[in-house]
PDB file of C-alpha atoms in Angstrom:
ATOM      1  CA  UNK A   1     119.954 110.610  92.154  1.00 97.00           C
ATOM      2  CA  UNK A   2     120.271 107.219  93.412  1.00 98.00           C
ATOM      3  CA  UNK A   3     116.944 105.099  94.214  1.00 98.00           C
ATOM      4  CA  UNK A   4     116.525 102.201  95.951  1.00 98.00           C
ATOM      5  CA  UNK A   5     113.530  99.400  94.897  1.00 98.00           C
ATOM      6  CA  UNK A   6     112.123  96.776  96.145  1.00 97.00           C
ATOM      7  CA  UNK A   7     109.055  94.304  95.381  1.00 93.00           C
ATOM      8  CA  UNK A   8     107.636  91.367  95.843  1.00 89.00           C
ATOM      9  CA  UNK A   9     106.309  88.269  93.187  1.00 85.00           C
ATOM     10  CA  UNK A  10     103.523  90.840  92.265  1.00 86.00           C
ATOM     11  CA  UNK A  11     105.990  93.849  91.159  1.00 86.00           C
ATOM     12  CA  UNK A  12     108.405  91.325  89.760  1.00 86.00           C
ATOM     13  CA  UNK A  13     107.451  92.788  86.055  1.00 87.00           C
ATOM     14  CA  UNK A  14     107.406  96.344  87.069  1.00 91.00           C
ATOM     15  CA  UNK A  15     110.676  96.432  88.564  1.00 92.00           C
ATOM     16  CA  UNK A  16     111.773  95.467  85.465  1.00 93.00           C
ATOM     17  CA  UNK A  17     110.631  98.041  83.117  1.00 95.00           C
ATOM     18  CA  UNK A  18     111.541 100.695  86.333  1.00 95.00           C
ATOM     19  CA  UNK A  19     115.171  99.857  86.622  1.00 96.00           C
ATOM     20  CA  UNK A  20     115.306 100.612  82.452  1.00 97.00           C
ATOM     21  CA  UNK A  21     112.982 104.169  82.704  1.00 98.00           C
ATOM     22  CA  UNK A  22     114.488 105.175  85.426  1.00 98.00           C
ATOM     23  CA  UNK A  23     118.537 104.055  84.134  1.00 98.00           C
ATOM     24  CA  UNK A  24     117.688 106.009  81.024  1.00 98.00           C
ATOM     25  CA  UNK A  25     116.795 108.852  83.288  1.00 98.00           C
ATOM     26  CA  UNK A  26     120.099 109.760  84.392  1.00 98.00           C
ATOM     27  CA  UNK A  27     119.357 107.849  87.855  1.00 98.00           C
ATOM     28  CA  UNK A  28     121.496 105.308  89.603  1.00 98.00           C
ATOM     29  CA  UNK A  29     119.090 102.599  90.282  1.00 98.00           C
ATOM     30  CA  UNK A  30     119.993  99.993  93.160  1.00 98.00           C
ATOM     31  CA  UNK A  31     117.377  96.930  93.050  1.00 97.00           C
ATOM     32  CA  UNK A  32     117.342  95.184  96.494  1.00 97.00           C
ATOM     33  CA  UNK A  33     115.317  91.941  94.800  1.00 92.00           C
ATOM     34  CA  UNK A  34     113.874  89.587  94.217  1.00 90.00           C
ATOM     35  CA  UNK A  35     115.947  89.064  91.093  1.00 86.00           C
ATOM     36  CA  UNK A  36     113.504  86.116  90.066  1.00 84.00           C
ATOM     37  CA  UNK A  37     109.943  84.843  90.788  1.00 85.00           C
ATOM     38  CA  UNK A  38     109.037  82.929  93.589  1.00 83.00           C
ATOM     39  CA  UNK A  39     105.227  83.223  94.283  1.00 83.00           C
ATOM     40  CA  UNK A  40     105.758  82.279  97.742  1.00 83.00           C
ATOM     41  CA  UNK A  41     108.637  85.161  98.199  1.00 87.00           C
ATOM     42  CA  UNK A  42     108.381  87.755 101.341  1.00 91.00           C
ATOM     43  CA  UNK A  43     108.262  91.465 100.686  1.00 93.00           C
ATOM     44  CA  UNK A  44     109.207  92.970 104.704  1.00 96.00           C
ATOM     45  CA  UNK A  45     113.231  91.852 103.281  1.00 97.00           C
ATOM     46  CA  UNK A  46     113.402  93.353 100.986  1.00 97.00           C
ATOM     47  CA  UNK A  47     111.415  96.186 101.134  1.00 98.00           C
ATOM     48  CA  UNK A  48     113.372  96.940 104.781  1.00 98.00           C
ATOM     49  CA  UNK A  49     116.686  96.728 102.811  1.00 98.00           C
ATOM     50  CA  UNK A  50     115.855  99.442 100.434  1.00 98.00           C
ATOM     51  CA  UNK A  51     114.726 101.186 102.993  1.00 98.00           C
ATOM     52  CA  UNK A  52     118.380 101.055 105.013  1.00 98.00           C
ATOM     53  CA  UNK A  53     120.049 101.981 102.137  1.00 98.00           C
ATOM     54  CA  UNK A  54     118.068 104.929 101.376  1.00 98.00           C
ATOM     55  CA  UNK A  55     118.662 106.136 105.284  1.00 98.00           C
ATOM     56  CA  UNK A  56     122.556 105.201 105.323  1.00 98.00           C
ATOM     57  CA  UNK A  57     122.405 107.150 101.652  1.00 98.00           C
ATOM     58  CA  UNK A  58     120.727 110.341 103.158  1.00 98.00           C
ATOM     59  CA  UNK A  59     122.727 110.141 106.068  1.00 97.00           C
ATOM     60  CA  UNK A  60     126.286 110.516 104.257  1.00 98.00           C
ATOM     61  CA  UNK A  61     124.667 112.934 102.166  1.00 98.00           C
ATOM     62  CA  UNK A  62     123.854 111.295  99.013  1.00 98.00           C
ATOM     63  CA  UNK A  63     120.631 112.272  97.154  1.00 98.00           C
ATOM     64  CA  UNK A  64     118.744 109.171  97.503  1.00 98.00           C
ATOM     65  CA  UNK A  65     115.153 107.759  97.715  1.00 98.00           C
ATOM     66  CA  UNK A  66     113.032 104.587  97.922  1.00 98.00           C
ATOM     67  CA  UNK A  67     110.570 103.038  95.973  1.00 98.00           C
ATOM     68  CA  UNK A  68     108.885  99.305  96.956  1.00 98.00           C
ATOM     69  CA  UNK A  69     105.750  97.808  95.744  1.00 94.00           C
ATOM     70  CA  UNK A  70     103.963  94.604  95.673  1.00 93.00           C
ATOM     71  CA  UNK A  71     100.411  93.879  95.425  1.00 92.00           C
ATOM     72  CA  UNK A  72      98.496  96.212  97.296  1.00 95.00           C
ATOM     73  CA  UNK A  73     101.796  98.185  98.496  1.00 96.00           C
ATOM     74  CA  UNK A  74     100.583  98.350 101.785  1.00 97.00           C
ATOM     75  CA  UNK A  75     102.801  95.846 103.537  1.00 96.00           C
ATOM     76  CA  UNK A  76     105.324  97.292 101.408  1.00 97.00           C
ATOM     77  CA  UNK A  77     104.729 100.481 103.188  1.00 98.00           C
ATOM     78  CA  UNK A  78     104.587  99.329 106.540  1.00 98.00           C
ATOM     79  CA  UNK A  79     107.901  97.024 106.143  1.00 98.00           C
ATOM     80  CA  UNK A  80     109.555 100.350 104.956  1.00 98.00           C
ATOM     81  CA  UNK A  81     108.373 102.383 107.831  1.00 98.00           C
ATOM     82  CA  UNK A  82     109.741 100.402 110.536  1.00 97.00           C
ATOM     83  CA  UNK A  83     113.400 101.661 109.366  1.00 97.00           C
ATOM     84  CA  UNK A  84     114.437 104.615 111.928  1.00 95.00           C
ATOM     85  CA  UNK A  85     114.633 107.371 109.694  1.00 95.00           C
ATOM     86  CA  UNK A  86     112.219 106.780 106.253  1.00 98.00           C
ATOM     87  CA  UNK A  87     108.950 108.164 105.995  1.00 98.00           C
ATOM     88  CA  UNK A  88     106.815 105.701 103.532  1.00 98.00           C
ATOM     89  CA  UNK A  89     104.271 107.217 101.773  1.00 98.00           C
ATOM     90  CA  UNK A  90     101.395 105.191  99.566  1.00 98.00           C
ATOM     91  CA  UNK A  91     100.465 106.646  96.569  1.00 98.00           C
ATOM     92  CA  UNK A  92      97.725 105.836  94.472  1.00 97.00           C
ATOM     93  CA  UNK A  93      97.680 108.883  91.978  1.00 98.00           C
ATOM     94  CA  UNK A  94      99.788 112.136  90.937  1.00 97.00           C
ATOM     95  CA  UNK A  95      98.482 114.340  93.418  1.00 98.00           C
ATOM     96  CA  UNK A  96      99.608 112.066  96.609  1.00 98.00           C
ATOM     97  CA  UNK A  97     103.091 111.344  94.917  1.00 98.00           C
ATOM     98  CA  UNK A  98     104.118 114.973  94.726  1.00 98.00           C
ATOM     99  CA  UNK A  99     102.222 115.783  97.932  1.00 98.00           C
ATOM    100  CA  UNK A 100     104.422 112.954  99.781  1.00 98.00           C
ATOM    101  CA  UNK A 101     107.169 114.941  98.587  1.00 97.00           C
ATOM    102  CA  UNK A 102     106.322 118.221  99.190  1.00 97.00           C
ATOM    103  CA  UNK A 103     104.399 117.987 103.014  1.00 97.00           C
ATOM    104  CA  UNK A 104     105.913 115.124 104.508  1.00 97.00           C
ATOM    105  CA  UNK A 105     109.022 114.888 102.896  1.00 98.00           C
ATOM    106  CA  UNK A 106     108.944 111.162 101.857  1.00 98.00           C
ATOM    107  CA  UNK A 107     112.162 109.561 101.044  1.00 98.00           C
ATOM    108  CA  UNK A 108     110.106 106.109 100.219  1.00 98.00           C
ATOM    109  CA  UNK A 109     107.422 105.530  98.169  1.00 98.00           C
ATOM    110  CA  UNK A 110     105.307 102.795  98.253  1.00 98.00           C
ATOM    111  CA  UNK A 111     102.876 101.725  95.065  1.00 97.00           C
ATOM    112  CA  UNK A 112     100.162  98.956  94.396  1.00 95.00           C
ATOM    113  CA  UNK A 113     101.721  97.007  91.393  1.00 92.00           C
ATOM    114  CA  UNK A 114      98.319  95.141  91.139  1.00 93.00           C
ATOM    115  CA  UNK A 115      96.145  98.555  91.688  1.00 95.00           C
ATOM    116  CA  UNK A 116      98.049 100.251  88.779  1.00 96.00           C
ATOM    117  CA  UNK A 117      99.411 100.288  85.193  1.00 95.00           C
ATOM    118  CA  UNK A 118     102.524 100.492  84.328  1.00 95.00           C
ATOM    119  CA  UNK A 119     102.180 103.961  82.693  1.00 96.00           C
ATOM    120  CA  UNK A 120     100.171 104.983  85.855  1.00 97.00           C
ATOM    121  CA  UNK A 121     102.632 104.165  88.694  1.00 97.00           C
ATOM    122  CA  UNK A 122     105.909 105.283  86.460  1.00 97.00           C
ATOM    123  CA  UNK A 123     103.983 108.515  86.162  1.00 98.00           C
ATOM    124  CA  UNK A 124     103.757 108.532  90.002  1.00 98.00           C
ATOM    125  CA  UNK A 125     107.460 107.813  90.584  1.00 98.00           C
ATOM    126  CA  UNK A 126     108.575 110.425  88.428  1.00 98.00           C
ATOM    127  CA  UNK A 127     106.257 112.791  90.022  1.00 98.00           C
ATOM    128  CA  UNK A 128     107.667 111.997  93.452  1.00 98.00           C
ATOM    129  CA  UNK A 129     111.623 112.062  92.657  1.00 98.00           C
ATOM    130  CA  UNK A 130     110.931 115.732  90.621  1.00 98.00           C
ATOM    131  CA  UNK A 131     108.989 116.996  93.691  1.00 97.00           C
ATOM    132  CA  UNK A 132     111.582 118.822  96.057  1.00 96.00           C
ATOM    133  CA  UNK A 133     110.481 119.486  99.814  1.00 97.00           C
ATOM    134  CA  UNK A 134     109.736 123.354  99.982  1.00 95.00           C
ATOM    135  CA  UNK A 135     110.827 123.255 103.644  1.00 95.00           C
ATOM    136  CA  UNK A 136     107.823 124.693 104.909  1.00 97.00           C
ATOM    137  CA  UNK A 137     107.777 125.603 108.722  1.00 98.00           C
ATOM    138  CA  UNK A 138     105.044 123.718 109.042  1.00 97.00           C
ATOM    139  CA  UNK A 139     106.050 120.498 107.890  1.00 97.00           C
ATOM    140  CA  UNK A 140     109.180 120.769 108.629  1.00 97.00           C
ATOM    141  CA  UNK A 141     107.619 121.000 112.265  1.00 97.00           C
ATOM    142  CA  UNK A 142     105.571 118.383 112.115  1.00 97.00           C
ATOM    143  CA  UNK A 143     108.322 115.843 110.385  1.00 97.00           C
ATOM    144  CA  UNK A 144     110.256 117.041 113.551  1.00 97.00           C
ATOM    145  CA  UNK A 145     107.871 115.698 115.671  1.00 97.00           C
ATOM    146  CA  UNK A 146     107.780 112.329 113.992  1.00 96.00           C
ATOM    147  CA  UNK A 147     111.753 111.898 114.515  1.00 95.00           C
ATOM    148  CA  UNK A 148     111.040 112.869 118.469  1.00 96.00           C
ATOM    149  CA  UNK A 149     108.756 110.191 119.152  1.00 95.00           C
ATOM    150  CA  UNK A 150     110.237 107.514 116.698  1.00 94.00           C
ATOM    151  CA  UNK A 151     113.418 108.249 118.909  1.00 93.00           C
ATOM    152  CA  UNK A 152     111.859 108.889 122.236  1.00 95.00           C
ATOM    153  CA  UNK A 153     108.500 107.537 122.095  1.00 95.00           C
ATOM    154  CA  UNK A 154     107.389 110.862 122.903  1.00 96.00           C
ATOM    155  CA  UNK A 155     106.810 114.669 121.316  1.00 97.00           C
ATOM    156  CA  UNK A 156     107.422 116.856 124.029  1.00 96.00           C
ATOM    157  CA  UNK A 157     104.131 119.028 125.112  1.00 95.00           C
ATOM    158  CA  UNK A 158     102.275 117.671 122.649  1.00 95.00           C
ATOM    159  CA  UNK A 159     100.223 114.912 125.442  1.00 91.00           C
ATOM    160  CA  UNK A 160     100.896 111.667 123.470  1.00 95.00           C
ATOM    161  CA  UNK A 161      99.597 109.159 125.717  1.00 94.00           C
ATOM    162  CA  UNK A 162     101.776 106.884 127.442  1.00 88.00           C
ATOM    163  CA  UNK A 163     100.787 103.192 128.137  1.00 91.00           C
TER     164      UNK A 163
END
């Protein structure tokens, strides 16, 4: 599988060890920077360019997925999410890596470099990319929904308000 990173100054050290782990996995790993430390750097970027690669990868059919981090991984997450296309996911423990996978069908994760160790969130990632989405109805519905109104700014019958 191919994945895509992306960090900031604060995941700077992780990337690092996750390009190896994840190399000597059998993965193709694609890091879209920084390549050095700049404590001043700007996540949105980078983070955003992972995120395009991992849509134009999915979209000519090549197994891919995202992971970014910084700090806190929020703003990680919320740079990522503003690509048509990826659904970001935070995750903060086993449980809501696999789930990411498995109910919303997450093709980015997002990770708090600063909130875990190194052991924890490489636990997390591997959790995610061995998680396949079950294709549930459901969710499938639902994730449906998401695509309508991040295309349309609306999900038909559903009454999202308009203002």
């Amino acid at each position: 599988m191919r994945i895509h990173i992306a960090t900031d100054h604060a995941g700077l050290d992780f990337s690092t060890h996750l390009i190896t782990h994840l190399g000597a996995a059998g993965h193709e790993v694609i890091d879209h920077g920084p390549t050095s430390y700049d404590a001043l750097d700007d996540y949105p970027a980078f983070c955003i360019n992972a995120a395009l690669a991992v849509a134009h990868d999915q979209a000519h059919g090549i197994e891919a997925l995202g992971v970014v981090f910084g700090g806190s991984g929020n703003g990680e997450q919320i740079a990522a999410n503003k690509v048509t296309g990826i659904r970001a996911a935070l995750v903060w423990n086993l449980s809501t890596a696999q789930l990411a996978r498995e109910h919303n069908d997450a093709n980015v994760i997002s990770i708090g470099a600063r909130q875990h160790t190194i052991e924890d969130a490489t636990s997390f990632i591997d959790a995610f990319i061995a998680e396949p989405f079950p294709g549930d109805e459901r969710h499938v519905r639902r994730i449906a929904q998401l695509a309508e109104y991040e295309t349309t700014g609306d999900i038909a019958g559903k009454n999202v308000d308009q203002y």
